[in-house]
Short mmCIF file of C-alpha atoms in Angstrom, two decimals:
data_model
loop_
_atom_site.label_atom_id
_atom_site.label_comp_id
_atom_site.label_asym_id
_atom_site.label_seq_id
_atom_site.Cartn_x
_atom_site.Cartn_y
_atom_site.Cartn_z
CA UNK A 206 -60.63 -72.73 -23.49
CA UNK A 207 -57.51 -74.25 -22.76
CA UNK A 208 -55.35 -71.45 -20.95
CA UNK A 209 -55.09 -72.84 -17.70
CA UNK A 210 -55.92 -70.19 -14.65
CA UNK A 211 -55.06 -70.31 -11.06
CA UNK A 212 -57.77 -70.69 -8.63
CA UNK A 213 -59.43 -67.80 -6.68
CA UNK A 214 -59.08 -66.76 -3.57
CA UNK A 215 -61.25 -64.13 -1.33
CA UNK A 216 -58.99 -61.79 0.66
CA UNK A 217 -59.79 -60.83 3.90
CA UNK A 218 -57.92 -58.04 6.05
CA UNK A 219 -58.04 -56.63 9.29
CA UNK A 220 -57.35 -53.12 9.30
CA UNK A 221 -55.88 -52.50 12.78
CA UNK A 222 -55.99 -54.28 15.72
CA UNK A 223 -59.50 -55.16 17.49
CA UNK A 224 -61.30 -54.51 14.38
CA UNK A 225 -62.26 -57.84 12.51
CA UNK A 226 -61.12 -58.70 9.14
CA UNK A 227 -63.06 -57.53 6.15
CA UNK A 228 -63.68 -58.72 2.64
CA UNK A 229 -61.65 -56.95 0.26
CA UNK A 230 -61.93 -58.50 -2.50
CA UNK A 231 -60.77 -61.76 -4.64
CA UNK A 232 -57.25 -62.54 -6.73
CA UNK A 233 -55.91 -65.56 -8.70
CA UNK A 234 -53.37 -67.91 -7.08
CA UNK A 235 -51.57 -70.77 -7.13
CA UNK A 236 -51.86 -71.72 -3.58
CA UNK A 237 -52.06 -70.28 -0.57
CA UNK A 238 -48.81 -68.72 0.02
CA UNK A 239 -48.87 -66.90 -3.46
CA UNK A 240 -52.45 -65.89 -2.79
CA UNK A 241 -51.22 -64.26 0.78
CA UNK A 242 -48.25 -62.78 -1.23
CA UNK A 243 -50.59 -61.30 -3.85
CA UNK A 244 -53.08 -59.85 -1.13
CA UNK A 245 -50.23 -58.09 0.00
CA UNK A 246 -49.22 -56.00 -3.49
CA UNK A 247 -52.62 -55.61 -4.26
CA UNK A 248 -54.92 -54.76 -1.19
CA UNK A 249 -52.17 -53.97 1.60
CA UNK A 250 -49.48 -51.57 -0.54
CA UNK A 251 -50.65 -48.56 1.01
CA UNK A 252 -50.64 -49.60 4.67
CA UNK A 253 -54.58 -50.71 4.62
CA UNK A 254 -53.77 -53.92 7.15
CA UNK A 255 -52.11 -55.74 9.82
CA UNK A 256 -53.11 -59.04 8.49
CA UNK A 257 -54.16 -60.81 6.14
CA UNK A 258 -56.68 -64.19 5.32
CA UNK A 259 -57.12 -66.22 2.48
CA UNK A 260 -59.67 -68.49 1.74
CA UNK A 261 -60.19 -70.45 -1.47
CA UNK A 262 -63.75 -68.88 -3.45
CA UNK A 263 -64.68 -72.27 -3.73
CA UNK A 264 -64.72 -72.98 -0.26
CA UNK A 265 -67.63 -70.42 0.20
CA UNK A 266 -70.93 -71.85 0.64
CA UNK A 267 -73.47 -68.78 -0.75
CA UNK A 268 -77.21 -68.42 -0.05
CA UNK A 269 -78.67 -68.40 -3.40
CA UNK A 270 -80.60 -65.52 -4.42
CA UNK A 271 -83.51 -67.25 -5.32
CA UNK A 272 -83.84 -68.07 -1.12
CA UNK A 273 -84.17 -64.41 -1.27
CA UNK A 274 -87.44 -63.82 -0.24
CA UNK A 275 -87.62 -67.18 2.07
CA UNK A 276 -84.50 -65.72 3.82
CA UNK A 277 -84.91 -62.35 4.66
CA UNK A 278 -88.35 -61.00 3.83
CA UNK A 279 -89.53 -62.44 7.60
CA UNK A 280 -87.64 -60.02 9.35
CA UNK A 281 -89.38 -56.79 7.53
CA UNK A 282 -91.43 -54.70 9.48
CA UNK A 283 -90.22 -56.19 12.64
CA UNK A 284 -88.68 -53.06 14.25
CA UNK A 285 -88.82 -54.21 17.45
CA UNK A 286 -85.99 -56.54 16.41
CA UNK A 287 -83.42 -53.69 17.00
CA UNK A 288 -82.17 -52.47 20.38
CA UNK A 289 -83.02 -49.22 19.37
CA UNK A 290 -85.93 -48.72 22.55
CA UNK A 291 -83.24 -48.53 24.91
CA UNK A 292 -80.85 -45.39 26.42
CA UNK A 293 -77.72 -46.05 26.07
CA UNK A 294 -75.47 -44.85 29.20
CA UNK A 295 -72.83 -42.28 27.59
CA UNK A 296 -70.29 -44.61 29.49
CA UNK A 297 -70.87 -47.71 27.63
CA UNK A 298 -69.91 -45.95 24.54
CA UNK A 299 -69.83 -47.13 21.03
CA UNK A 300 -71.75 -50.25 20.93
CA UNK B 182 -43.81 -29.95 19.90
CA UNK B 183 -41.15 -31.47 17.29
CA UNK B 184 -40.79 -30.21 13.99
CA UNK B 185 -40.60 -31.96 11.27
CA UNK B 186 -38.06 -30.28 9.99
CA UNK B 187 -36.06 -31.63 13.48
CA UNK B 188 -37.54 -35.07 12.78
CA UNK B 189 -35.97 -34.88 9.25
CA UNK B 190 -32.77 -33.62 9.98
CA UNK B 191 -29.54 -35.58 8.33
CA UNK B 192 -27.95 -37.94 10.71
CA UNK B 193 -24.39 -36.70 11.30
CA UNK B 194 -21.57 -38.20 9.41
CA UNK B 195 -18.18 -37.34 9.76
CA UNK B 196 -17.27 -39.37 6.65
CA UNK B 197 -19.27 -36.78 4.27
CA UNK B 198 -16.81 -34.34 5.07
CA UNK B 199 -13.95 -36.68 4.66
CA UNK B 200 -11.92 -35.73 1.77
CA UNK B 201 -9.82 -38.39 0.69
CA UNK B 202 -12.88 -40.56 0.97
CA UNK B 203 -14.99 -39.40 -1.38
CA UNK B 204 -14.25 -40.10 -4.70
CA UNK B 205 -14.38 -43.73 -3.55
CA UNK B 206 -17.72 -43.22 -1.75
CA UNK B 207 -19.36 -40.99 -4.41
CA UNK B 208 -18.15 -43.96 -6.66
CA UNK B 209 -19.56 -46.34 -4.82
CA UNK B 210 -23.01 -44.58 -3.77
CA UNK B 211 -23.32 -44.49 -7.68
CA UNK B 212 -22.67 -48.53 -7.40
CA UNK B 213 -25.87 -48.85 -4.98
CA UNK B 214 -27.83 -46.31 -6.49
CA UNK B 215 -27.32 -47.35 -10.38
CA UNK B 216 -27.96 -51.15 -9.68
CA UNK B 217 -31.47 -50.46 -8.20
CA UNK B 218 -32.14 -47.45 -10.61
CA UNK B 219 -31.69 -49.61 -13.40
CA UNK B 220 -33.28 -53.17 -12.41
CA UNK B 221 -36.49 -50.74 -11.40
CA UNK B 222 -36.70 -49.35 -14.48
CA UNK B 223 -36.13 -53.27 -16.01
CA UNK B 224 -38.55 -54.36 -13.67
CA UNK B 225 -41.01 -51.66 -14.78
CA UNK B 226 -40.90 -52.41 -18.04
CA UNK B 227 -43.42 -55.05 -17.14
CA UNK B 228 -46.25 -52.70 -16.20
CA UNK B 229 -49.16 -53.36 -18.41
CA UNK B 230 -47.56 -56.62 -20.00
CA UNK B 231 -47.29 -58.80 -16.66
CA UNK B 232 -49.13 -62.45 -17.16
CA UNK B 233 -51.44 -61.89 -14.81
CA UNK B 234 -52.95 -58.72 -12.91
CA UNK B 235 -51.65 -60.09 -9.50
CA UNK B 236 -47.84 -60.50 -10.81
CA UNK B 237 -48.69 -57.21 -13.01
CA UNK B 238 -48.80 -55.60 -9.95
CA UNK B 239 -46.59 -57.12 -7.66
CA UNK B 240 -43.50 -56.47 -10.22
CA UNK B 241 -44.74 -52.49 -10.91
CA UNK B 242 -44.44 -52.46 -6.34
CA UNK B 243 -41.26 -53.79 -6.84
CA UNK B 244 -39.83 -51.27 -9.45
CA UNK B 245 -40.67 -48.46 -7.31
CA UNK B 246 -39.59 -49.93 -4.26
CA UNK B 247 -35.83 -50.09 -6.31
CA UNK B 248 -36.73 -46.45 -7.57
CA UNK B 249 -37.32 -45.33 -4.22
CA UNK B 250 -33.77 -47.07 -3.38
CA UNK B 251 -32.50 -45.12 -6.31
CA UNK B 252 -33.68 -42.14 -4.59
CA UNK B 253 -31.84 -42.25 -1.69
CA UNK B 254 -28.69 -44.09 -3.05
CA UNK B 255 -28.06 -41.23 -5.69
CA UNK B 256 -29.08 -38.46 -3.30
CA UNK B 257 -26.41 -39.17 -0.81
CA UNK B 258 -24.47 -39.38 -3.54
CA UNK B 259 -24.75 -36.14 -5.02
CA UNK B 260 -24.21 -35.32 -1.81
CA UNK B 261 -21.11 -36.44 -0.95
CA UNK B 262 -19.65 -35.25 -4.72
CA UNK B 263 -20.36 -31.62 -3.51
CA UNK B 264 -20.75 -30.18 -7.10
CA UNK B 265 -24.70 -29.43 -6.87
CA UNK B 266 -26.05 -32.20 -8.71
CA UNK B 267 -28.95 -33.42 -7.38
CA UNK B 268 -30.50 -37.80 -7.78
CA UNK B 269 -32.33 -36.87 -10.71
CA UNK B 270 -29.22 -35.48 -12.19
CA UNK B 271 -27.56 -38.17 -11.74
CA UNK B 272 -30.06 -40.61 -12.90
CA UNK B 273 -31.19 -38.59 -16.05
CA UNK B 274 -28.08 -36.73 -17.27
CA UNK B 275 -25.62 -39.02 -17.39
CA UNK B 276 -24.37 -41.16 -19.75
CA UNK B 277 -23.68 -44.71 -19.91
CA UNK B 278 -19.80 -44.99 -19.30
CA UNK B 279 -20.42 -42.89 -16.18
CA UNK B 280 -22.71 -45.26 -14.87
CA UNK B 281 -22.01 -47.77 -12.51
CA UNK B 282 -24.48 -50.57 -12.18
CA UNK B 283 -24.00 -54.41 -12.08
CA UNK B 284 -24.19 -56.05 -15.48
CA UNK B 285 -26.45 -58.46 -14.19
CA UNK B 286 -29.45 -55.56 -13.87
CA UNK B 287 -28.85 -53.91 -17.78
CA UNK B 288 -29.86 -57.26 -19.50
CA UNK B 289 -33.22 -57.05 -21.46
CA UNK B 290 -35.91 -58.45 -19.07
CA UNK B 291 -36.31 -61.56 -21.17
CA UNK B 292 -39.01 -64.09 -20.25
CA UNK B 293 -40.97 -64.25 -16.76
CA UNK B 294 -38.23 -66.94 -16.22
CA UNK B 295 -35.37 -64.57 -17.16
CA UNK B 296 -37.23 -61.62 -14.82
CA UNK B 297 -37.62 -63.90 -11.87
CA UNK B 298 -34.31 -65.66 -12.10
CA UNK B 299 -32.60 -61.86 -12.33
CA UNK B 300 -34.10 -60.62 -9.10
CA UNK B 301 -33.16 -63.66 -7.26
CA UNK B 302 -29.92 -63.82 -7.67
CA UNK B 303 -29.60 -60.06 -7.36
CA UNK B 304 -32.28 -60.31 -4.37
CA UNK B 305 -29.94 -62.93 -2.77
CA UNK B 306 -27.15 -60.62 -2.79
CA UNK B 307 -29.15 -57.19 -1.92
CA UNK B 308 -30.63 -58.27 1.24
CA UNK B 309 -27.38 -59.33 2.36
CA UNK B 310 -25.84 -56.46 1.62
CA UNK B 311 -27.94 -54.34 2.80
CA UNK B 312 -28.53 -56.56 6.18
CA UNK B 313 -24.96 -56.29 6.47
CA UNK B 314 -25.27 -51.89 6.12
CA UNK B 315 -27.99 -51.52 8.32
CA UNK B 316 -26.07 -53.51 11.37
CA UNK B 317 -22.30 -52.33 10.42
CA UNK B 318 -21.60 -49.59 8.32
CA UNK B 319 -19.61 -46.91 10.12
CA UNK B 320 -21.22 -44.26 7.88
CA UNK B 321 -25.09 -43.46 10.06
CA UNK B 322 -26.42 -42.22 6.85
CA UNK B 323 -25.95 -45.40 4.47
CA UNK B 324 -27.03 -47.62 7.80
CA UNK B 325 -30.55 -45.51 7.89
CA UNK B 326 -31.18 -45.99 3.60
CA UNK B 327 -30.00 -49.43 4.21
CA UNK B 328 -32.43 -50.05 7.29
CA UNK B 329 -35.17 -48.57 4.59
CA UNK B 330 -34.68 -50.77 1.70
CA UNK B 331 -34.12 -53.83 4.08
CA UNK B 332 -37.53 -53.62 4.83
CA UNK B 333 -39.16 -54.09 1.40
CA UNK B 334 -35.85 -55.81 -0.42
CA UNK B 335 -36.85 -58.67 2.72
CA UNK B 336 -40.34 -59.16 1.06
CA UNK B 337 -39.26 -58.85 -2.32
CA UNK B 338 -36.45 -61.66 -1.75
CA UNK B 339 -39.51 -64.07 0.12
CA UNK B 340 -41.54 -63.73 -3.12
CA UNK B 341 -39.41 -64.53 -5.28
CA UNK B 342 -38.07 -67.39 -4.28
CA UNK B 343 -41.37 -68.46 -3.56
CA UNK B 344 -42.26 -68.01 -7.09
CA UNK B 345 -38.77 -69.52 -8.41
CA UNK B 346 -39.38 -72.84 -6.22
CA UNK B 347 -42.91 -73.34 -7.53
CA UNK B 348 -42.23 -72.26 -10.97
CA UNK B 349 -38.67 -74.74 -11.04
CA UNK B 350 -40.75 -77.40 -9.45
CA UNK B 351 -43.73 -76.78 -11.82
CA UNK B 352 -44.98 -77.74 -15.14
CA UNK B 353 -42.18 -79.03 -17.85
CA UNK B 354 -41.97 -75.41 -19.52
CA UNK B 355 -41.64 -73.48 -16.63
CA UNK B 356 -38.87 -75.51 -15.30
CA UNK B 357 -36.89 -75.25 -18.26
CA UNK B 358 -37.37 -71.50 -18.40
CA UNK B 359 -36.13 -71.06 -15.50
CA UNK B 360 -33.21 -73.34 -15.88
CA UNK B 361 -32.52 -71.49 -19.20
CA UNK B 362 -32.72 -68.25 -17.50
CA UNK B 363 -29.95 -69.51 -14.79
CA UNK B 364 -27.73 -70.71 -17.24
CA UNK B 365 -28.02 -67.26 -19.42
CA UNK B 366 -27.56 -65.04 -15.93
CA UNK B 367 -25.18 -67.31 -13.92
CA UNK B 368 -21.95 -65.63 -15.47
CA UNK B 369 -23.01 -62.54 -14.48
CA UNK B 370 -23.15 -63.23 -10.99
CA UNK B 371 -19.78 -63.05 -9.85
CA UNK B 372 -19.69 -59.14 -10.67
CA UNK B 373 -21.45 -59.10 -7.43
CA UNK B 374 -18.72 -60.12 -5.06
CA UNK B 375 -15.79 -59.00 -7.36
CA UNK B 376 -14.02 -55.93 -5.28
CA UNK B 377 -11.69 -53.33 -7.08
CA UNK B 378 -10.15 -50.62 -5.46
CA UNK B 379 -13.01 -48.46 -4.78
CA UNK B 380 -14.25 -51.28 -2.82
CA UNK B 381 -11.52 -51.90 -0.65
CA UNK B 382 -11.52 -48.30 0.31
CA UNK B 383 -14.92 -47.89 1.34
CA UNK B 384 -14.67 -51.59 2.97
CA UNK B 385 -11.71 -49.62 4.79
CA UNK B 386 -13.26 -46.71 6.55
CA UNK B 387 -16.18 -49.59 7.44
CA UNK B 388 -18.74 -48.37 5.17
CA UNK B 389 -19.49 -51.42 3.35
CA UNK B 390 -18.41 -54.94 3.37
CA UNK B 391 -15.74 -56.36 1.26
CA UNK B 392 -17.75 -57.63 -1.57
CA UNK B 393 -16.21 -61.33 -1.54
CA UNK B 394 -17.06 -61.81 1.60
CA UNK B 395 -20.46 -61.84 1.09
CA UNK B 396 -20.53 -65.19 -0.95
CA UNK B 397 -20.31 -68.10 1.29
CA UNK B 398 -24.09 -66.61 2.39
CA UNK B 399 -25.31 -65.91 -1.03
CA UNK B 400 -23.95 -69.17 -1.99
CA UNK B 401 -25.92 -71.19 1.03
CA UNK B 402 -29.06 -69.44 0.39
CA UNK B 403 -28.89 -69.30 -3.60
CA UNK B 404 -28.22 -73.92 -3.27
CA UNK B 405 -31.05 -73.98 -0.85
CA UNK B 406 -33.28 -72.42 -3.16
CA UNK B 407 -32.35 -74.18 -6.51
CA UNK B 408 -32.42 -77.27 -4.93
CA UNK B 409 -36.41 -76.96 -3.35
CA UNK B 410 -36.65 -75.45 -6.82
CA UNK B 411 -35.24 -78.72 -8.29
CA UNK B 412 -32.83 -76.68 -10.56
CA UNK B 413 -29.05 -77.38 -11.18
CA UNK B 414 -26.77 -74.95 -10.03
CA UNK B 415 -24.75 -74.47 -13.44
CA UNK B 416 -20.73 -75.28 -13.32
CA UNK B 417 -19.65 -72.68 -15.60
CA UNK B 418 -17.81 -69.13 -14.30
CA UNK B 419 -19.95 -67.12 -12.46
CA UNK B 420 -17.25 -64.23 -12.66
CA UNK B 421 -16.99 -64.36 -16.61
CA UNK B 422 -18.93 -61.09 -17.03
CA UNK B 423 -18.27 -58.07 -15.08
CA UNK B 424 -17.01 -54.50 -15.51
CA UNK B 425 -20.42 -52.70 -15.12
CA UNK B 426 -19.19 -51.53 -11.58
CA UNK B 427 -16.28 -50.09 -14.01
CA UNK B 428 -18.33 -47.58 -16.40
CA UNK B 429 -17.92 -51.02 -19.03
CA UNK B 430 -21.09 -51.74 -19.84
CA UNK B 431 -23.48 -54.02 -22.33
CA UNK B 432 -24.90 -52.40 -25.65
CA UNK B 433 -28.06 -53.06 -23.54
CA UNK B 434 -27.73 -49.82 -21.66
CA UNK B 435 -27.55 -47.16 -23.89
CA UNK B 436 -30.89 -48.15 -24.49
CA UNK B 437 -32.36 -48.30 -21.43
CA UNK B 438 -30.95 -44.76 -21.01
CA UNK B 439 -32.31 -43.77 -24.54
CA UNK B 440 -35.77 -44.26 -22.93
CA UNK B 441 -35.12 -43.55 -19.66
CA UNK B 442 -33.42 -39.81 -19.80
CA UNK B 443 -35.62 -38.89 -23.31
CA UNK B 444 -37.80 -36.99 -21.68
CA UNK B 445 -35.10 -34.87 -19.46
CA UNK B 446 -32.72 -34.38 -22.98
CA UNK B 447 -35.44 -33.28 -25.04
CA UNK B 448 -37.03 -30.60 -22.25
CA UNK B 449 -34.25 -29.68 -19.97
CA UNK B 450 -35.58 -29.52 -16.67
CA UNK B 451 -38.82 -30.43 -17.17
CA UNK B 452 -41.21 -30.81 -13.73
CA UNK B 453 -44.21 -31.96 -13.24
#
């Protein structure tokens, strides 16, 4: 292959403010300005943010699949883990 | 509780009922309303074929952003000419001599380099324009579309000279498109601040500027540009085609409206 392609880039946007931003999704780009500019026709078009992060993909550091089990399977059958013993007061609302 | 019906209610303007003002206004609505009708349809013409999903996409936004221009442009328009004829009308049954777009937008898409290069120079000019609509025009109706189209014209002008400085100051090949592109389109660019009569009456009653006297701007911003972009500003006469604003058009256009209006000549009044 000799067709050159421009790097990727994960999007991340926030959808209003005080929410975080969220993956949406990856897009080719030269660099980092294009890659914001590209977010924006094809994540934000129908009003979806209030901004916008880019990061390069190659940047992110993944826990292999294979660490699966390792990883994760600990915390099974450990209900006590959640918060989920306690009454909430109605006043402290959505937590 | 406010309808919307209150909400969407025309912004008074005494120059729609001005009489002596509207052939010139009519004429040039049609100016505004034909340039982005027919660079959106241009610009679509890319949908499907772009080099790369993310531009794919970015150029179909940018076609109906200039269709949604159209929209208003042509409606007001038909407005002001008072004969019932609504935008689509306008856009779809009329033929090319009545037409009244800039040269500049009619001319086949070309390359990515010919494409980019095209909606610079017109960008350059548009967001000016309408910059200039939105804080001056005496007419409240062509300062609210203008205030619109501001908006998304401001983003499309950011991208693409973002794309035409890193493409200019890119690889070997995409320099020289783009320096072939600017050679091809630079005579076409004086049509933009080239004012006839119609002009000078609608620059009269304070609806729009007088076209000239947008240039020193366009000028400033188009140098800046070319030079990050490391491309020569050509020396040959940017006023040497023009007469689009006129009803004289390229051969270019009759096709564009052979595809364009098909569907509206072969099933009159076809709707969704």
């Amino acid at each position: 292959m000799t067709h050159k392609q421009w790097p990727l880039w994960e999007i991340f946007i926030r959808g209003q403010h005080g929410l975080n931003h969220r993956h949406v999704g990856s897009l080719h780009a030269p660099d980092a300005e294009m890659a914001i500019n590209n977010a924006r026709d094809v994540y934000t078009r129908r009003k979806e943010g209030v901004s916008i992060w880019v990061v390069p993909s190659s940047e992110i550091t993944a826990s292999s699949p294979s660490e699966k089990g390792p990883l994760f399977d600990p915390a099974e059958s450990k209900v006590y883990r959640h918060p989920t013993f306690f009454d909430i007061p109605e006043e402290v609302g959505k937590m | 509780m406010t309808g919307i019906a209150e909400l969407e209610a025309p912004l008074a303007d005494p120059h729609l009922s001005d009489e002596a003002l509207r052939p010139a206004f009519f004429e040039w609505l049609c100016r505004m309303g034909d340039s982005t009708l027919i660079l959106g349809h241009r610009t679509s013409e890319w949908c499907g074929h772009g080099p790369a999903l993310e531009e794919d996409i970015a150029l179909a936004n940018t076609a109906l952003d200039l269709i949604g221009h159209t929209q208003f442009w042509l409606g007001l328009a038909a407005e002001v000419e008072g004969k019932g004829r609504s935008a689509d009308q306008l856009a779809y049954l009329r033929d090319a001599w009545h037409f009244r777009n800039l040269l500049l937008v009619e001319l086949p898409k070309g390359d990515m380099g010919q494409t980019l290069v095209r909606e610079f120079l017109f960008d350059a000019w548009h967001h000016l324009q309408l910059d200039w609509l939105a804080a001056n025009s005496s007419s409240p109706r062509v300062r609210e579309i203008a205030a619109k189209a501001l908006k998304e014209v401001s983003y499309h002008l950011e991208r693409v000279c973002d794309l035409v400085i890193r493409l200019g100051d890119g690889t070997e090949e995409s320099h020289r498109r783009l320096q072939d592109a600017l050679d091809r389109l630079w005579p076409y660019t004086g049509e933009m601040f080239t004012g006839d009569a119609v002009d000078a009456t609608v620059a009269g009653a304070g609806i729009a500027p007088d076209p000239a006297s947008l240039r020193p701007a366009w000028d400033a911003l188009v140098d800046e540009v070319l030079e990050a972009a490391t491309l020569t500003r050509p020396q040959t006469r940017p006023d040497a085609q023009k007469g689009g604003r006129q009803g004289r058009h390229t051969e270019h256009l009759g096709f564009i409206l052979a595809e364009m209006q098909f569907l509206q000549r072969a099933y009159p009044g076809a709707t969704w």
